[in-house]
Amino acid sequence: MQRPNTKSYYLKTFGCQMNVYDSERMTEALARDGYVATDDISSADLVILNTCHIREKAAEKVYSDLGRIRDMKDARKRDGKETVIAVAGCVAQAEGREITTRQPAVDLVIGPQSYHRLPELIERTSNTREHIVETEFPGDEKFEQMKAPRRVSSPSAFLTVQEGCDKFCTFCVVPYTRGAEFSRSLATLETEARELIAAGAKELVLLGQNVNAYHGEGPGGRSIGLAELIRRLADIEGIERIRYTTSHPRDMDADLIAAHADVPQLMPFLHLPVQSGSDRMLAAMNRKHRTEEYLDLIGRLRSARPDLALSSDFIVGFPGETDQDAEDTLSLIRAVGFAQAFSFKYSSRPGTPASTHEDQIPEEIKSERLQRLQALLDDQQAEFNAQAFGTTVPVLFERRGRQPGEFVGRTPYLQLVHVAAEGDLVGRIADVAVTDARRVSLSGVIAAA
Ligand code: 5AD
Ligand code: SF4
């Protein structure tokens, strides 16, 4: 009889929600194989870094982390213990074999398409002591082979509906690291959604690198878009809230806009990256939309759902960006009014078209532009939150807070809310009277029924 596996693993997740979702799937695969999680990296038999490649010097940071983990592996070896080191995620996908060449202590390099094979690959490295690099795109088998999770870590659960991107924005590595667009079928998504709800989820966040390009197999084998997927999922008993992220303006079709008007579970919040408010920059970024088209789209969305809260991503200091271009982005922000947003200094990603551009912008200028842009976005966020003061909003409570008796949840507009209450609110939706509004969060009290 085989002895049950009682090895421990330490998993660190960097970057976006897609990685958080993938880490949950890896956790599931490992749990099925008898692995137990540990927070103490120095006692782990298996260390996995689920990496992100979007940020500046992402790969360099991974290599410096790996240097420290190698020292730990050496120390454990002196005590007679083995450690398997695995690198997953987008740095793994982008760097491939380069990782084991630069850091031979790494045993396994695994791309997002191969996570369902994680336990098997770990076993192979342990048996053969070989470096294994699995970063091919074998197609669509990954999702179907990974079982849905039996438990959810939060009442707000991620459901990956689409992966990859065919848009090829000139700054972005995603089309290279995550490959071509692939959408999961309605049938598999309905099954996984039901399992998530049965496990306690109240909200589903539909994930995809370019989620509104979703075109999965629907009833009778015909292809359905994101709007129809949302409508079908909304019919499942127990789904209280639905969100989706991240969208591309070009894929925001009339049906999806209409869904914002007529699907009550679809929350009035939309993350719709625009990146820049200058048509010259948008063209250089290969965004396939102009400022005016974005503003027009926002107008149509707000007609469908007047209280829609908007979020976006911005890049400052893209190669060739002038003061006027930067100013145009500020104008767009003023014209829209965002509830929240993410903003980044352009950082060159090897292999992307923009990285070879000659007009790279000096760091100080990027910093100045980012500061101005963030000051404006911060003001807008503070103003948006201030409007909640004195109102009563339904809050889905996701977890306990740091203080005893404190709970943390979100409004339909994705604002964080802190509430002190008796009993256990986690997983419940309750009306909260907002008594304090700060820039990044609200607090309040449970409103009397
Ligand atoms: N430099 C700066 N920001 C980037 N992003 C993607 N690639 C880069 C890059 N090379 C930002 C974009 C995208 C978000 C996820 O990360 O704004 O929407
Ligand atoms: Fe990257 Fe998003 Fe552009 Fe796709 S649409 S290339 S994921 S920035």
Coordinates of C-alpha atoms and ligand atoms in Angstrom, one line a residue:
M1 CA 0.0 0.0 0.0
Q2 CA 1.2 3.5 -0.8
R3 CA 1.9 5.8 2.1
P4 CA -0.2 8.9 1.9
N5 CA 1.7 12.0 0.9
T6 CA 2.1 14.4 3.9
K7 CA 4.4 16.9 2.3
S8 CA 4.0 20.6 2.8
Y9 CA 4.0 23.3 0.3
Y10 CA 4.5 27.1 0.4
L11 CA 2.7 29.0 -2.5
K12 CA 3.3 32.6 -3.1
T13 CA 1.1 34.4 -5.6
F14 CA 2.0 37.6 -7.4
G15 CA 0.0 39.8 -9.7
C16 CA -3.5 39.7 -11.1
Q17 CA -6.8 37.9 -10.2
M18 CA -6.0 35.3 -12.9
N19 CA -3.0 34.2 -10.8
V20 CA -5.1 34.2 -7.6
Y21 CA -7.5 31.9 -9.4
D22 CA -4.8 29.7 -10.8
S23 CA -3.2 29.4 -7.4
E24 CA -6.5 28.2 -6.0
R25 CA -6.6 25.5 -8.7
M26 CA -3.0 24.5 -7.9
T27 CA -3.9 24.3 -4.2
E28 CA -6.8 22.0 -5.1
A29 CA -4.6 19.8 -7.3
L30 CA -2.0 19.6 -4.5
A31 CA -4.6 18.9 -1.8
R32 CA -5.9 16.0 -3.8
D33 CA -2.4 14.6 -3.8
G34 CA -2.2 15.0 0.0
Y35 CA -0.1 18.1 0.2
V36 CA -0.7 20.5 3.1
A37 CA -0.2 24.3 2.9
T38 CA 2.3 26.0 5.2
D39 CA 3.1 29.7 5.8
D40 CA 6.6 28.9 6.8
I41 CA 8.7 28.8 3.7
S42 CA 11.7 27.3 5.5
S43 CA 9.8 24.2 6.5
A44 CA 8.2 23.6 3.1
D45 CA 9.0 20.5 1.0
L46 CA 7.7 22.3 -2.1
V47 CA 8.0 26.0 -2.8
I48 CA 6.0 27.5 -5.7
L49 CA 6.2 31.0 -6.9
N50 CA 3.2 31.9 -9.1
T51 CA 4.7 34.9 -10.9
C52 CA 3.5 38.0 -12.7
H53 CA 5.3 39.5 -15.7
I54 CA 3.5 42.9 -16.0
R55 CA 5.5 44.9 -13.6
E56 CA 8.9 46.5 -14.2
K57 CA 11.9 44.1 -13.6
A58 CA 9.4 41.3 -12.8
A59 CA 11.8 38.6 -13.9
E60 CA 14.8 40.1 -12.0
K61 CA 12.7 40.1 -8.8
V62 CA 11.9 36.5 -9.3
Y63 CA 15.6 35.6 -9.8
S64 CA 16.5 37.5 -6.6
D65 CA 13.7 35.6 -4.7
L66 CA 15.0 32.4 -6.1
G67 CA 18.5 33.1 -4.9
R68 CA 17.2 33.3 -1.3
I69 CA 15.1 30.2 -1.7
R70 CA 18.1 28.3 -3.1
D71 CA 20.0 29.2 0.1
M72 CA 17.1 27.8 2.1
K73 CA 17.1 24.6 0.0
D74 CA 20.8 24.2 0.6
A75 CA 20.3 24.6 4.4
R76 CA 17.5 22.0 4.4
K77 CA 19.7 19.7 2.4
R78 CA 22.3 19.9 5.2
D79 CA 19.6 18.6 7.5
G80 CA 18.9 15.7 5.1
K81 CA 15.6 17.3 3.7
E82 CA 14.8 17.7 0.1
T83 CA 13.0 20.8 -1.3
V84 CA 11.4 21.1 -4.7
I85 CA 11.3 24.6 -6.2
A86 CA 8.7 25.4 -8.8
V87 CA 8.2 28.6 -10.8
A88 CA 4.7 29.1 -12.3
G89 CA 2.9 32.0 -13.9
C90 CA 3.8 34.5 -16.6
V91 CA 7.5 34.8 -15.8
A92 CA 7.7 31.0 -16.1
Q93 CA 5.9 31.2 -19.4
A94 CA 8.1 34.1 -20.7
E95 CA 11.5 32.9 -19.5
G96 CA 11.1 29.1 -19.9
R97 CA 14.3 27.2 -19.8
E98 CA 16.3 30.4 -19.0
I99 CA 15.1 30.1 -15.4
T100 CA 16.7 26.7 -14.7
T101 CA 19.8 27.8 -16.6
R102 CA 20.2 31.0 -14.4
Q103 CA 19.0 29.3 -11.2
P104 CA 19.7 25.5 -11.3
A105 CA 18.1 25.1 -7.9
V106 CA 14.8 25.4 -9.6
D107 CA 13.3 22.0 -10.4
L108 CA 10.2 22.8 -12.3
V109 CA 9.1 25.7 -14.6
I110 CA 5.4 25.4 -15.3
G111 CA 3.3 27.6 -17.5
P112 CA -0.4 28.3 -16.9
Q113 CA -1.5 25.7 -19.4
S114 CA 0.0 22.8 -17.4
Y115 CA -1.2 23.4 -13.9
H116 CA -3.5 20.3 -13.9
R117 CA -0.3 18.3 -14.3
L118 CA 1.4 19.9 -11.3
P119 CA 1.5 16.9 -8.9
E120 CA 2.6 14.5 -11.6
L121 CA 5.4 16.9 -12.7
I122 CA 6.6 17.4 -9.1
E123 CA 6.8 13.6 -8.7
R124 CA 8.8 13.3 -11.9
T125 CA 11.3 15.9 -10.8
S126 CA 11.7 14.1 -7.5
N127 CA 12.2 10.8 -9.1
T128 CA 14.5 11.9 -11.9
R129 CA 16.2 14.9 -10.4
E130 CA 15.9 16.5 -13.8
H131 CA 14.8 20.0 -14.5
I132 CA 11.4 20.0 -16.1
V133 CA 10.2 22.9 -18.2
E134 CA 6.5 22.8 -19.2
T135 CA 5.5 26.0 -21.0
E136 CA 3.9 24.7 -24.2
F137 CA 0.4 25.6 -25.1
P138 CA -1.2 22.2 -25.5
G139 CA -4.7 23.7 -26.1
D140 CA -7.8 23.6 -24.1
E141 CA -7.3 20.5 -22.0
K142 CA -6.3 22.3 -18.8
F143 CA -9.6 23.5 -17.6
E144 CA -11.5 20.3 -18.3
Q145 CA -9.0 18.3 -16.4
M146 CA -8.9 20.5 -13.3
K147 CA -11.9 19.8 -11.1
A148 CA -13.9 22.6 -9.7
P149 CA -12.9 23.5 -6.1
R150 CA -14.7 21.9 -3.3
R151 CA -14.3 24.9 -1.1
V152 CA -14.2 28.6 -1.7
S153 CA -11.9 30.9 0.2
S154 CA -14.3 33.8 -0.1
P155 CA -18.1 34.4 -0.8
S156 CA -16.8 36.2 -3.8
A157 CA -15.4 33.4 -6.1
F158 CA -13.4 33.7 -9.3
L159 CA -14.5 31.8 -12.3
T160 CA -12.1 31.8 -15.3
V161 CA -14.3 31.9 -18.4
Q162 CA -11.7 32.9 -20.9
E163 CA -7.9 33.0 -21.2
G164 CA -5.4 34.6 -23.5
C165 CA -5.6 37.6 -25.7
D166 CA -5.4 38.3 -29.5
K167 CA -5.3 42.1 -29.2
F168 CA -1.5 42.6 -29.2
C169 CA -1.3 46.0 -27.5
T170 CA 2.2 47.0 -28.3
F171 CA 3.3 47.3 -24.6
C172 CA 1.8 44.0 -23.4
V173 CA 3.2 40.5 -22.8
V174 CA -0.1 38.7 -22.3
P175 CA -0.6 37.6 -25.9
Y176 CA 2.9 36.0 -25.7
T177 CA 2.7 34.6 -22.1
R178 CA -1.0 33.5 -22.1
G179 CA -1.4 32.7 -25.8
A180 CA -4.3 33.0 -28.1
E181 CA -7.9 33.5 -26.8
F182 CA -9.7 30.5 -25.6
S183 CA -13.2 30.4 -24.1
R184 CA -14.6 27.6 -21.9
S185 CA -18.0 26.1 -22.8
L186 CA -21.2 27.2 -21.2
A187 CA -21.8 23.6 -19.9
T188 CA -18.5 23.4 -18.0
L189 CA -19.0 27.0 -16.6
E190 CA -22.5 26.2 -15.4
T191 CA -21.2 23.1 -13.7
E192 CA -18.4 24.9 -12.0
A193 CA -20.6 27.9 -11.1
R194 CA -23.1 25.5 -9.4
E195 CA -20.2 23.9 -7.5
L196 CA -18.9 27.2 -6.3
I197 CA -22.4 28.3 -5.1
A198 CA -22.8 24.9 -3.3
A199 CA -19.5 25.6 -1.6
G200 CA -20.7 28.9 -0.3
A201 CA -20.0 31.5 -3.0
K202 CA -22.6 34.3 -3.4
E203 CA -20.7 36.3 -6.0
L204 CA -19.0 35.1 -9.2
V205 CA -16.3 37.2 -10.7
L206 CA -15.9 36.0 -14.3
L207 CA -12.3 36.3 -15.2
G208 CA -10.4 36.5 -18.5
Q209 CA -7.5 38.5 -19.8
N210 CA -9.9 39.8 -22.4
V211 CA -13.1 38.6 -20.8
N212 CA -15.6 40.3 -23.0
A213 CA -14.1 38.7 -26.1
Y214 CA -15.7 35.5 -24.6
H215 CA -17.1 33.3 -27.3
G216 CA -17.7 29.9 -25.8
E217 CA -19.7 26.9 -27.0
G218 CA -23.3 27.3 -26.0
P219 CA -26.6 25.4 -26.4
G220 CA -26.6 23.2 -29.6
G221 CA -23.0 23.9 -30.2
R222 CA -23.5 27.5 -31.2
S223 CA -21.1 30.2 -30.0
I224 CA -22.4 32.5 -27.3
G225 CA -20.9 35.9 -26.1
L226 CA -20.3 37.2 -22.6
A227 CA -23.8 38.8 -22.3
E228 CA -25.5 35.4 -22.9
L229 CA -23.1 33.7 -20.5
I230 CA -24.0 36.2 -17.8
R231 CA -27.7 35.8 -18.4
R232 CA -27.5 32.0 -18.2
L233 CA -25.4 32.1 -15.0
A234 CA -27.8 34.6 -13.5
D235 CA -30.5 31.9 -13.8
I236 CA -28.6 29.6 -11.4
E237 CA -30.2 29.6 -8.0
G238 CA -28.1 31.2 -5.3
I239 CA -26.0 33.5 -7.5
E240 CA -26.5 36.9 -5.9
R241 CA -23.9 39.0 -7.7
I242 CA -22.0 38.7 -11.0
R243 CA -19.0 40.8 -12.1
Y244 CA -16.5 40.4 -14.9
T245 CA -13.0 41.6 -15.6
T246 CA -10.9 42.6 -17.6
S247 CA -12.6 44.0 -20.6
H248 CA -11.5 45.6 -23.8
P249 CA -13.5 48.6 -25.2
R250 CA -13.6 47.1 -28.6
D251 CA -15.4 44.0 -27.4
M252 CA -18.2 45.8 -25.5
D253 CA -21.1 44.9 -27.7
A254 CA -24.7 46.1 -27.6
D255 CA -25.9 42.9 -25.9
L256 CA -23.4 43.3 -23.1
I257 CA -24.4 46.9 -22.6
A258 CA -28.0 45.8 -22.5
A259 CA -27.1 43.1 -19.8
H260 CA -26.1 46.0 -17.6
A261 CA -29.6 47.3 -17.8
D262 CA -31.6 44.1 -17.4
V263 CA -29.6 41.6 -15.4
P264 CA -30.2 42.5 -11.8
Q265 CA -27.3 40.3 -10.5
L266 CA -24.8 42.1 -12.8
M267 CA -23.2 44.6 -10.5
P268 CA -23.1 48.3 -11.5
F269 CA -19.3 48.4 -11.8
L270 CA -17.1 48.0 -14.8
H271 CA -13.3 47.9 -15.1
L272 CA -12.7 49.1 -18.7
P273 CA -9.1 49.9 -19.3
V274 CA -8.5 52.8 -21.7
Q275 CA -4.7 53.3 -21.1
S276 CA -4.5 56.8 -22.6
G277 CA -6.6 59.8 -23.6
S278 CA -4.5 60.6 -26.6
D279 CA -5.4 59.2 -30.0
R280 CA -1.8 59.3 -31.0
M281 CA -0.8 57.2 -28.1
L282 CA -3.8 54.8 -28.5
A283 CA -2.7 54.2 -32.1
A284 CA 0.9 53.6 -31.1
M285 CA -0.4 51.2 -28.4
N286 CA -2.4 49.4 -31.0
R287 CA -5.5 49.8 -28.8
K288 CA -7.9 49.7 -31.8
H289 CA -10.1 52.4 -30.4
R290 CA -10.0 56.2 -30.2
T291 CA -10.8 58.5 -27.3
E292 CA -14.1 59.6 -28.8
E293 CA -15.2 56.0 -29.2
Y294 CA -14.3 55.2 -25.6
L295 CA -16.3 58.3 -24.4
D296 CA -19.2 57.3 -26.6
L297 CA -19.2 53.8 -25.2
I298 CA -19.2 55.2 -21.6
G299 CA -22.2 57.3 -22.6
R300 CA -24.1 54.2 -23.9
L301 CA -23.2 52.2 -20.8
R302 CA -24.4 55.0 -18.5
S303 CA -27.6 55.3 -20.5
A304 CA -28.2 51.6 -19.8
R305 CA -27.1 51.8 -16.2
P306 CA -27.0 55.3 -14.9
D307 CA -25.3 54.5 -11.6
L308 CA -22.5 52.5 -13.3
A309 CA -19.2 53.0 -11.5
L310 CA -16.2 52.9 -13.7
S311 CA -12.6 51.8 -13.3
S312 CA -9.7 51.8 -15.7
D313 CA -6.0 51.2 -16.3
F314 CA -3.7 53.9 -17.4
I315 CA -0.1 53.9 -18.7
V316 CA 1.9 57.1 -18.5
G317 CA 5.2 57.6 -20.4
F318 CA 4.5 55.3 -23.3
P319 CA 7.3 55.8 -25.9
G320 CA 6.8 59.1 -27.7
E321 CA 4.3 60.6 -25.2
T322 CA 4.4 64.4 -25.2
D323 CA 3.2 66.8 -22.5
Q324 CA 0.1 67.3 -24.6
D325 CA -0.6 63.6 -24.8
A326 CA -0.4 63.4 -21.0
E327 CA -2.7 66.4 -20.7
D328 CA -5.2 64.7 -23.0
T329 CA -5.3 61.7 -20.7
L330 CA -6.1 64.0 -17.8
S331 CA -8.9 65.5 -19.9
L332 CA -10.4 62.1 -20.6
I333 CA -10.3 61.3 -16.8
R334 CA -12.1 64.5 -16.1
A335 CA -14.7 63.8 -18.8
V336 CA -15.5 60.3 -17.5
G337 CA -15.1 60.5 -13.7
F338 CA -13.7 57.2 -12.3
A339 CA -14.7 55.5 -9.1
Q340 CA -11.2 53.9 -8.9
A341 CA -8.3 53.1 -11.3
F342 CA -4.9 51.6 -11.7
S343 CA -2.1 53.6 -13.2
F344 CA 1.4 52.6 -14.2
K345 CA 4.6 54.0 -15.6
Y346 CA 5.3 52.4 -18.9
S347 CA 7.9 49.7 -18.5
S348 CA 9.6 48.1 -21.4
R349 CA 8.8 44.4 -21.8
P350 CA 11.3 42.4 -23.8
G351 CA 9.7 41.0 -27.0
T352 CA 6.9 43.5 -27.2
P353 CA 6.9 46.0 -30.2
A354 CA 7.0 49.1 -27.9
S355 CA 10.2 47.9 -26.3
T356 CA 12.3 48.7 -29.4
H357 CA 10.8 52.1 -29.8
E358 CA 13.4 54.9 -29.8
D359 CA 11.5 57.6 -28.0
Q360 CA 11.6 56.1 -24.5
I361 CA 10.5 58.7 -21.9
P362 CA 12.9 59.6 -19.1
E363 CA 12.1 58.2 -15.7
E364 CA 11.6 61.6 -14.0
I365 CA 9.1 62.7 -16.6
K366 CA 7.2 59.4 -16.2
S367 CA 7.1 59.9 -12.4
E368 CA 5.9 63.5 -12.7
R369 CA 3.1 62.5 -15.1
L370 CA 2.1 59.5 -12.9
Q371 CA 1.9 61.8 -9.8
R372 CA -0.4 64.3 -11.5
L373 CA -2.6 61.5 -12.9
Q374 CA -2.9 59.7 -9.6
A375 CA -3.7 62.9 -7.8
L376 CA -6.6 63.4 -10.1
L377 CA -7.8 59.8 -9.8
D378 CA -7.4 59.9 -6.0
D379 CA -9.6 63.0 -5.9
Q380 CA -12.2 61.3 -8.1
Q381 CA -12.2 58.2 -5.9
A382 CA -12.6 60.3 -2.7
E383 CA -15.4 62.2 -4.3
F384 CA -17.1 59.0 -5.5
N385 CA -16.9 57.5 -2.0
A386 CA -18.0 60.8 -0.4
Q387 CA -21.3 60.4 -2.3
A388 CA -22.0 57.2 -0.3
F389 CA -21.9 59.1 3.0
G390 CA -25.4 59.0 4.6
T391 CA -26.8 56.4 2.1
T392 CA -27.7 52.8 2.8
V393 CA -26.1 50.2 0.6
P394 CA -26.3 46.4 0.3
V395 CA -22.9 44.9 1.3
L396 CA -21.7 41.4 0.6
F397 CA -19.4 40.5 3.5
E398 CA -16.3 38.7 2.4
R399 CA -14.2 38.2 5.5
R400 CA -13.5 39.2 9.1
G401 CA -11.5 42.5 9.6
R402 CA -8.4 43.0 11.7
Q403 CA -10.3 44.3 14.8
P404 CA -12.4 41.8 16.8
G405 CA -16.0 41.9 15.7
E406 CA -15.1 43.7 12.5
F407 CA -16.3 42.5 9.1
V408 CA -15.2 43.6 5.6
G409 CA -17.4 43.6 2.5
R410 CA -18.1 45.3 -0.7
T411 CA -20.9 47.5 -2.1
P412 CA -22.3 46.9 -5.6
Y413 CA -19.8 49.6 -6.7
L414 CA -16.9 47.5 -5.3
Q415 CA -16.2 49.9 -2.5
L416 CA -14.7 48.3 0.6
V417 CA -16.8 48.6 3.7
H418 CA -15.9 48.0 7.3
V419 CA -18.6 47.2 9.8
A420 CA -18.6 46.2 13.5
A421 CA -21.3 43.6 14.3
E422 CA -22.3 40.8 16.5
G423 CA -22.4 37.2 15.1
D424 CA -20.9 36.2 11.8
L425 CA -21.7 38.3 8.7
V426 CA -19.3 36.5 6.3
G427 CA -21.2 35.3 3.2
R428 CA -24.2 37.5 4.0
I429 CA -25.6 40.5 2.1
A430 CA -26.8 43.1 4.6
D431 CA -27.9 46.8 4.2
V432 CA -25.3 49.1 5.7
A433 CA -25.8 52.8 6.6
V434 CA -22.6 54.5 5.6
T435 CA -21.3 56.7 8.5
D436 CA -17.8 57.4 7.3
A437 CA -16.4 57.7 3.8
R438 CA -12.6 57.8 3.2
R439 CA -10.7 57.8 0.0
V440 CA -10.2 54.0 -0.2
S441 CA -13.0 52.7 2.0
L442 CA -16.3 53.2 3.8
S443 CA -17.5 52.3 7.2
G444 CA -20.9 52.0 8.6
V445 CA -23.4 50.2 10.7
I446 CA -25.9 47.4 9.9
A447 CA -29.2 49.2 9.1
A448 CA -32.2 48.1 11.1
A449 CA -34.5 45.8 9.1
Ligands
5AD1 N1 4.1 48.9 -18.8 C1 3.2 49.5 -18.0 N2 2.0 49.0 -17.7 C2 1.6 47.9 -18.3 N3 0.4 47.2 -18.3 C3 0.6 46.1 -19.1 N4 1.8 46.1 -19.7 C4 2.4 47.2 -19.2 C5 3.7 47.8 -19.5 N5 4.6 47.2 -20.3 C6 -0.7 47.6 -17.5 C7 -1.9 48.0 -18.5 C8 -2.8 46.8 -18.3 C9 -2.6 46.5 -16.9 C10 -3.0 45.1 -16.5 O1 -1.2 46.6 -16.7 O2 -2.5 49.2 -18.0 O3 -4.2 47.2 -18.6
SF4_2 FE1 -2.6 43.0 -23.0 FE2 -5.1 43.7 -22.4 FE3 -4.0 44.6 -24.7 FE4 -4.6 42.0 -24.5 S1 -6.1 43.8 -24.5 S2 -2.7 42.8 -25.3 S3 -4.2 41.6 -22.3 S4 -3.4 45.0 -22.6

